[in-house]
mmCIF file of C-alpha atoms in Angstrom:
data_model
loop_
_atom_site.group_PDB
_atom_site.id
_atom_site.type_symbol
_atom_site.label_atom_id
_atom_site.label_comp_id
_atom_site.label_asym_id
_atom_site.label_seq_id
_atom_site.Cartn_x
_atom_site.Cartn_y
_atom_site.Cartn_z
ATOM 1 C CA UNK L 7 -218.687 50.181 -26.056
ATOM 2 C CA UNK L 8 -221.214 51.409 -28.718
ATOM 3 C CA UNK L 9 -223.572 47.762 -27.835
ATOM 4 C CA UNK L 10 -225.971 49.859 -25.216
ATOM 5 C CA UNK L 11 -225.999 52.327 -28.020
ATOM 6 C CA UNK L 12 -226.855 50.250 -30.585
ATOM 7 C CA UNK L 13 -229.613 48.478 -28.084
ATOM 8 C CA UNK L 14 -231.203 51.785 -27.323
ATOM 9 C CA UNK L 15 -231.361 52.995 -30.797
ATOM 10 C CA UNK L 16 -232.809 49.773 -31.847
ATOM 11 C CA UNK L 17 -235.622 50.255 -28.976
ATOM 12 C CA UNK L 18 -236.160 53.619 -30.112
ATOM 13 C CA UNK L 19 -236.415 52.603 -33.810
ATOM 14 C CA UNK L 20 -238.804 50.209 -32.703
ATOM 15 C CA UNK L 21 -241.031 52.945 -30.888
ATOM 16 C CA UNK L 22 -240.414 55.040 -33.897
ATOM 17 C CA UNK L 23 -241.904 52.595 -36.576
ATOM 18 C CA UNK L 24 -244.986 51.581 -34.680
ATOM 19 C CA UNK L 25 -246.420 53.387 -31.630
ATOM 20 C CA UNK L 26 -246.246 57.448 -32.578
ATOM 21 C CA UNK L 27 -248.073 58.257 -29.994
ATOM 22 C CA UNK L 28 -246.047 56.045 -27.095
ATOM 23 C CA UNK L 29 -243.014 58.781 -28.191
ATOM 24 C CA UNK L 30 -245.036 61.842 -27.142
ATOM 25 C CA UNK L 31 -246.900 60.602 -24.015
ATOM 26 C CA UNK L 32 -244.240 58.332 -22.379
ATOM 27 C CA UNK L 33 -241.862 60.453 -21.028
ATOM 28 C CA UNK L 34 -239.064 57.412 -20.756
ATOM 29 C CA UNK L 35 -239.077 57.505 -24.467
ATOM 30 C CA UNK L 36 -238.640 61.304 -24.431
ATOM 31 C CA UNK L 37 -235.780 60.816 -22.476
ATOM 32 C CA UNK L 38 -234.056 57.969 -24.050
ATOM 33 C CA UNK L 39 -234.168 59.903 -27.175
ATOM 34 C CA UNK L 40 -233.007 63.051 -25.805
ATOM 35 C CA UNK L 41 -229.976 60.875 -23.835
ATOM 36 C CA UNK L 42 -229.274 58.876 -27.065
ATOM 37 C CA UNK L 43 -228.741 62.322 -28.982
ATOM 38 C CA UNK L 44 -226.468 63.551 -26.337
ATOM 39 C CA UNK L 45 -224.361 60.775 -26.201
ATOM 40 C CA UNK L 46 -224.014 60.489 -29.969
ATOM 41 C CA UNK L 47 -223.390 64.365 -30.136
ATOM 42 C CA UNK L 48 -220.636 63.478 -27.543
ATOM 43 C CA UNK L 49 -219.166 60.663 -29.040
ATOM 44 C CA UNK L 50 -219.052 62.680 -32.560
ATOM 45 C CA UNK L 51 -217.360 65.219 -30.850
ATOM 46 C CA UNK L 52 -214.856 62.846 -29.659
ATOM 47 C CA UNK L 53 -213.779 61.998 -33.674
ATOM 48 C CA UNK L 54 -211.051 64.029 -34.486
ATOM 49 C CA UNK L 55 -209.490 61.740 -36.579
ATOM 50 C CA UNK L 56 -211.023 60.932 -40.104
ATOM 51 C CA UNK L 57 -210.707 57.362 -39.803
ATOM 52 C CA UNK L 58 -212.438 57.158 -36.509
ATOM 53 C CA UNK L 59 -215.019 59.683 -37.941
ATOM 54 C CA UNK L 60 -215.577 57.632 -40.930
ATOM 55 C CA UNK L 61 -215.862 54.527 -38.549
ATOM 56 C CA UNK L 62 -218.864 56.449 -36.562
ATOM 57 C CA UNK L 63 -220.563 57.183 -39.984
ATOM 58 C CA UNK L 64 -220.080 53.955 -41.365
ATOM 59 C CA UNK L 65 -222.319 52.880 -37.634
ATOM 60 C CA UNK L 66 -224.859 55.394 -37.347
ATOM 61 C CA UNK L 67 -225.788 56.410 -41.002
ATOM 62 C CA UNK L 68 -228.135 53.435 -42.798
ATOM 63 C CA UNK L 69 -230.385 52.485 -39.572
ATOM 64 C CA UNK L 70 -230.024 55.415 -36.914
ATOM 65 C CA UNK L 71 -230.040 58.565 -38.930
ATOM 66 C CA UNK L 72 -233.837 57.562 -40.220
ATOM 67 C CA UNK L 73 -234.978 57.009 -36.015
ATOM 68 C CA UNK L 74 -233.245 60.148 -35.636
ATOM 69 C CA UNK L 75 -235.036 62.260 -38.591
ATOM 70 C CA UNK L 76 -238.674 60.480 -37.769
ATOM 71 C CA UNK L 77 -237.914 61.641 -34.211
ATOM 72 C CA UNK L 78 -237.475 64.912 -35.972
ATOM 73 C CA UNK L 79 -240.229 64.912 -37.811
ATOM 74 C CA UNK L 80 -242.575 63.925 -34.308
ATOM 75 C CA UNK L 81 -241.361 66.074 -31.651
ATOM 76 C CA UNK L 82 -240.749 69.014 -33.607
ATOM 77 C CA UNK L 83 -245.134 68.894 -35.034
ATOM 78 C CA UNK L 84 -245.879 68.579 -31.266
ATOM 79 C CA UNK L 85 -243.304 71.971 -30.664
ATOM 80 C CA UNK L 86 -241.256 69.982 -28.398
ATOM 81 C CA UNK L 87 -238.137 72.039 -27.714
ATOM 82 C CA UNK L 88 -236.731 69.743 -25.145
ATOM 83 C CA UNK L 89 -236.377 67.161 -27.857
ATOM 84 C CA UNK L 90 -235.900 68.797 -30.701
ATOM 85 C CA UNK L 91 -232.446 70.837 -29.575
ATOM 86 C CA UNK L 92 -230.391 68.375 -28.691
ATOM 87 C CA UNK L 93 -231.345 66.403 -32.020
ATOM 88 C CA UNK L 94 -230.251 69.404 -33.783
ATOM 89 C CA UNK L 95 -226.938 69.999 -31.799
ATOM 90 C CA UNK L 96 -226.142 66.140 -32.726
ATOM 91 C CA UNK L 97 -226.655 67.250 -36.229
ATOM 92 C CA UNK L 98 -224.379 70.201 -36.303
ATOM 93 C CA UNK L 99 -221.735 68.845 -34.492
ATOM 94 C CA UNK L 100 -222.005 65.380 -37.253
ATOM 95 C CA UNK L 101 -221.979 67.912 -40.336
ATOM 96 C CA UNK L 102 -219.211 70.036 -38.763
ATOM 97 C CA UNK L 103 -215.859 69.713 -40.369
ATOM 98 C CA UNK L 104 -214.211 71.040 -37.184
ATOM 99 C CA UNK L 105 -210.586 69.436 -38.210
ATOM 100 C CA UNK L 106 -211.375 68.621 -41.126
ATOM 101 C CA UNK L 107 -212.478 64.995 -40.000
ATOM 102 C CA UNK L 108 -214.531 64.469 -42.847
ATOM 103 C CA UNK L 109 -212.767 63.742 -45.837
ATOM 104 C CA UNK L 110 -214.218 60.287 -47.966
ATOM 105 C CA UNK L 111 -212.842 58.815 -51.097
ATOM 106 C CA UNK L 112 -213.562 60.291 -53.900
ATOM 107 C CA UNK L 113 -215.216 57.207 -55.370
ATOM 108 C CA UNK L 114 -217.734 57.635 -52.087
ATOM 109 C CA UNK L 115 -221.056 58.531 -52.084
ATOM 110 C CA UNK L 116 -221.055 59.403 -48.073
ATOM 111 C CA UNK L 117 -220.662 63.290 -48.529
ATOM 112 C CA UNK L 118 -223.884 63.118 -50.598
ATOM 113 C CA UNK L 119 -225.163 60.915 -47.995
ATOM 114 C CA UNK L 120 -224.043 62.486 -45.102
ATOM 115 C CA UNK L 121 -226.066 66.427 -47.011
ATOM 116 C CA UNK L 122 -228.875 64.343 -47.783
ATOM 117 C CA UNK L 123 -229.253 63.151 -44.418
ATOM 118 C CA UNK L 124 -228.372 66.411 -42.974
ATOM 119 C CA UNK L 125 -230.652 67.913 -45.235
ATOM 120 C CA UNK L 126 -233.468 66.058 -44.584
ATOM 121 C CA UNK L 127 -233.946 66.658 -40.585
ATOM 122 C CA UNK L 128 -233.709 70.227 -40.812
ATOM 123 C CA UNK L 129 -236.482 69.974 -43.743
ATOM 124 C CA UNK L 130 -238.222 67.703 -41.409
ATOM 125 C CA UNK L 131 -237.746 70.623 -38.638
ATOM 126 C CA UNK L 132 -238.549 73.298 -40.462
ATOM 127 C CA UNK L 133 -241.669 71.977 -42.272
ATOM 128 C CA UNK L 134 -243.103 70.794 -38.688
ATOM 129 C CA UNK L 135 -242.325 73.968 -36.989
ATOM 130 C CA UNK L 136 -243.728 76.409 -40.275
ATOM 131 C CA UNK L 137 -247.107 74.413 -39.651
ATOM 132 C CA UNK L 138 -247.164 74.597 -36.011
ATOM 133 C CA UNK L 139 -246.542 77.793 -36.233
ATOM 134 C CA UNK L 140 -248.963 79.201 -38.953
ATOM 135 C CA UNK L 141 -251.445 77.092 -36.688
ATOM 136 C CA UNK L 142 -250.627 78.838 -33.939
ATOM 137 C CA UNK L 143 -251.740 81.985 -35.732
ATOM 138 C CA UNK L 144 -248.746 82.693 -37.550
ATOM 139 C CA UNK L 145 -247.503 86.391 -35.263
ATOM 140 C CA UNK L 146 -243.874 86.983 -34.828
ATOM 141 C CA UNK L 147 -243.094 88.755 -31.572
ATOM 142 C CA UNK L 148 -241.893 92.281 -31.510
ATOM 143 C CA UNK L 149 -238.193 93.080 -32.114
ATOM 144 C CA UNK L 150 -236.338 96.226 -32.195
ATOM 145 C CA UNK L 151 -233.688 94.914 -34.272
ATOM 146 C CA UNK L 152 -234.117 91.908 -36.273
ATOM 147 C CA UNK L 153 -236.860 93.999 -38.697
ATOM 148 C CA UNK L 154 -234.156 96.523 -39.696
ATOM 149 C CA UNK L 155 -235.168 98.861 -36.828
ATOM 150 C CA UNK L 156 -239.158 97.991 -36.741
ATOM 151 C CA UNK L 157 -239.777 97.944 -33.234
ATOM 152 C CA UNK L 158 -243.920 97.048 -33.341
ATOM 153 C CA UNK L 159 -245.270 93.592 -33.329
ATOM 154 C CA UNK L 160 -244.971 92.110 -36.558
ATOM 155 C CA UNK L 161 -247.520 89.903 -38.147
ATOM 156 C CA UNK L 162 -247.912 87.589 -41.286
ATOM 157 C CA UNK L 163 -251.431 88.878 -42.217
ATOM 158 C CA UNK L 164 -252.541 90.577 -45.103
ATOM 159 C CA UNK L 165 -250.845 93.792 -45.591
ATOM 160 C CA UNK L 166 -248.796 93.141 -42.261
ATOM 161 C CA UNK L 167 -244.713 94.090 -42.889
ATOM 162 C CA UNK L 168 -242.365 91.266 -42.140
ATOM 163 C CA UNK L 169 -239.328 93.695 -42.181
ATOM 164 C CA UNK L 170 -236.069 92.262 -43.993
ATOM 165 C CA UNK L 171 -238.381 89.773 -45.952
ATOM 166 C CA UNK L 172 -240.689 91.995 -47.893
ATOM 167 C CA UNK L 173 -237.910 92.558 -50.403
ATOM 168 C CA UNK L 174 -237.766 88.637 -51.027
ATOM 169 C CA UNK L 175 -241.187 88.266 -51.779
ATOM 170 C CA UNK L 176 -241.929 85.968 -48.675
ATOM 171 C CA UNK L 177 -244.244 88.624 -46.222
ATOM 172 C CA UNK L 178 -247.939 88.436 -46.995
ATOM 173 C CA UNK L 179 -248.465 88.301 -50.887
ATOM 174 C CA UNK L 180 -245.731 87.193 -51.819
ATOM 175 C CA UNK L 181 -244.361 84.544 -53.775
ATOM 176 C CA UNK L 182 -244.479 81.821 -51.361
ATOM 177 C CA UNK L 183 -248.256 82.086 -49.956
ATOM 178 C CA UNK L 184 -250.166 80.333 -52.565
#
């Protein structure tokens, strides 16, 4: 039952490797990924057990995990939401160790695998949607409570106040912005 899986992914991969600019414009593409994330987010869901949990890693982690992450790494530079969520939500519900499904031998190097992979699409996420972002001019909108209690618009600029992270050094000036 995972063959029209495996055939999609393989189309996808395909896409992935060669024509960039096919998986923004061609909305079939768009939607086979997002469909192919949904189904594997439902079909990880579906592993309660570890052995058929280790059976779905031992499929999807050397070839699909890399579509998935350059996918990543595409949709979330052109600030495609759409895409983007249900690639995380396949990623959270992979990493989650809901009942305690994922347990590998100890001579097994698929936890590190499995945090490296993890790892490396929300880098992927976070890296394209910092630089989106500071392109888009870098301003936060307003919020009453998620800058302890700072309810004007909120700005990375100069001497602008970030709220809760001026104490870590990450606001403008700090450690992070050069």
């Amino acid at each position: 039952f995972m063959h029209p899986l495996d055939v999609t992914l393989e189309a996808l991969a395909q896409v992935v490797r060669t024509d960039e600019e096919r998986l923004l414009r061609d909305a079939e593409v768009r939607a086979a990924v997002v469909g192919v994330a949904r189904d594997l987010r439902g079909i990880c869901s579906a592993t309660q057990l570890r052995k058929t949990y280790n059976m779905f890693f031992d499929w999807v982690h050397p070839h699909h995990l890399a579509t998935m992450c350059r996918a990543m790494e595409v949709y979330a530079a052109a600030s495609a939401p759409d895409v983007t969520t249900p690639l995380l939500k396949f990623y959270a519900e992979f990493a989650h160790n809901r009942p305690q499904r994922i347990v590998f031998d100890s001579s097994s190097p698929n936890g590190i695998l499995l945090f490296r992979e993890t790892s490396k699409l929300l880098v992927a996420y976070g890296t394209r949607t910092l630089a989106a972002w500071q392109a888009a001019g870098g301003a936060l909108a307003p919020s009453s409570s998620a800058a302890g209690g700072a309810g004007g618009a909120l700005s990375d600029g100069g001497g602008g106040s970030l709220g809760a992270l001026s104490p870590l050094g990450l606001a403008g000036g700090g450690a992070l912005d050069g």
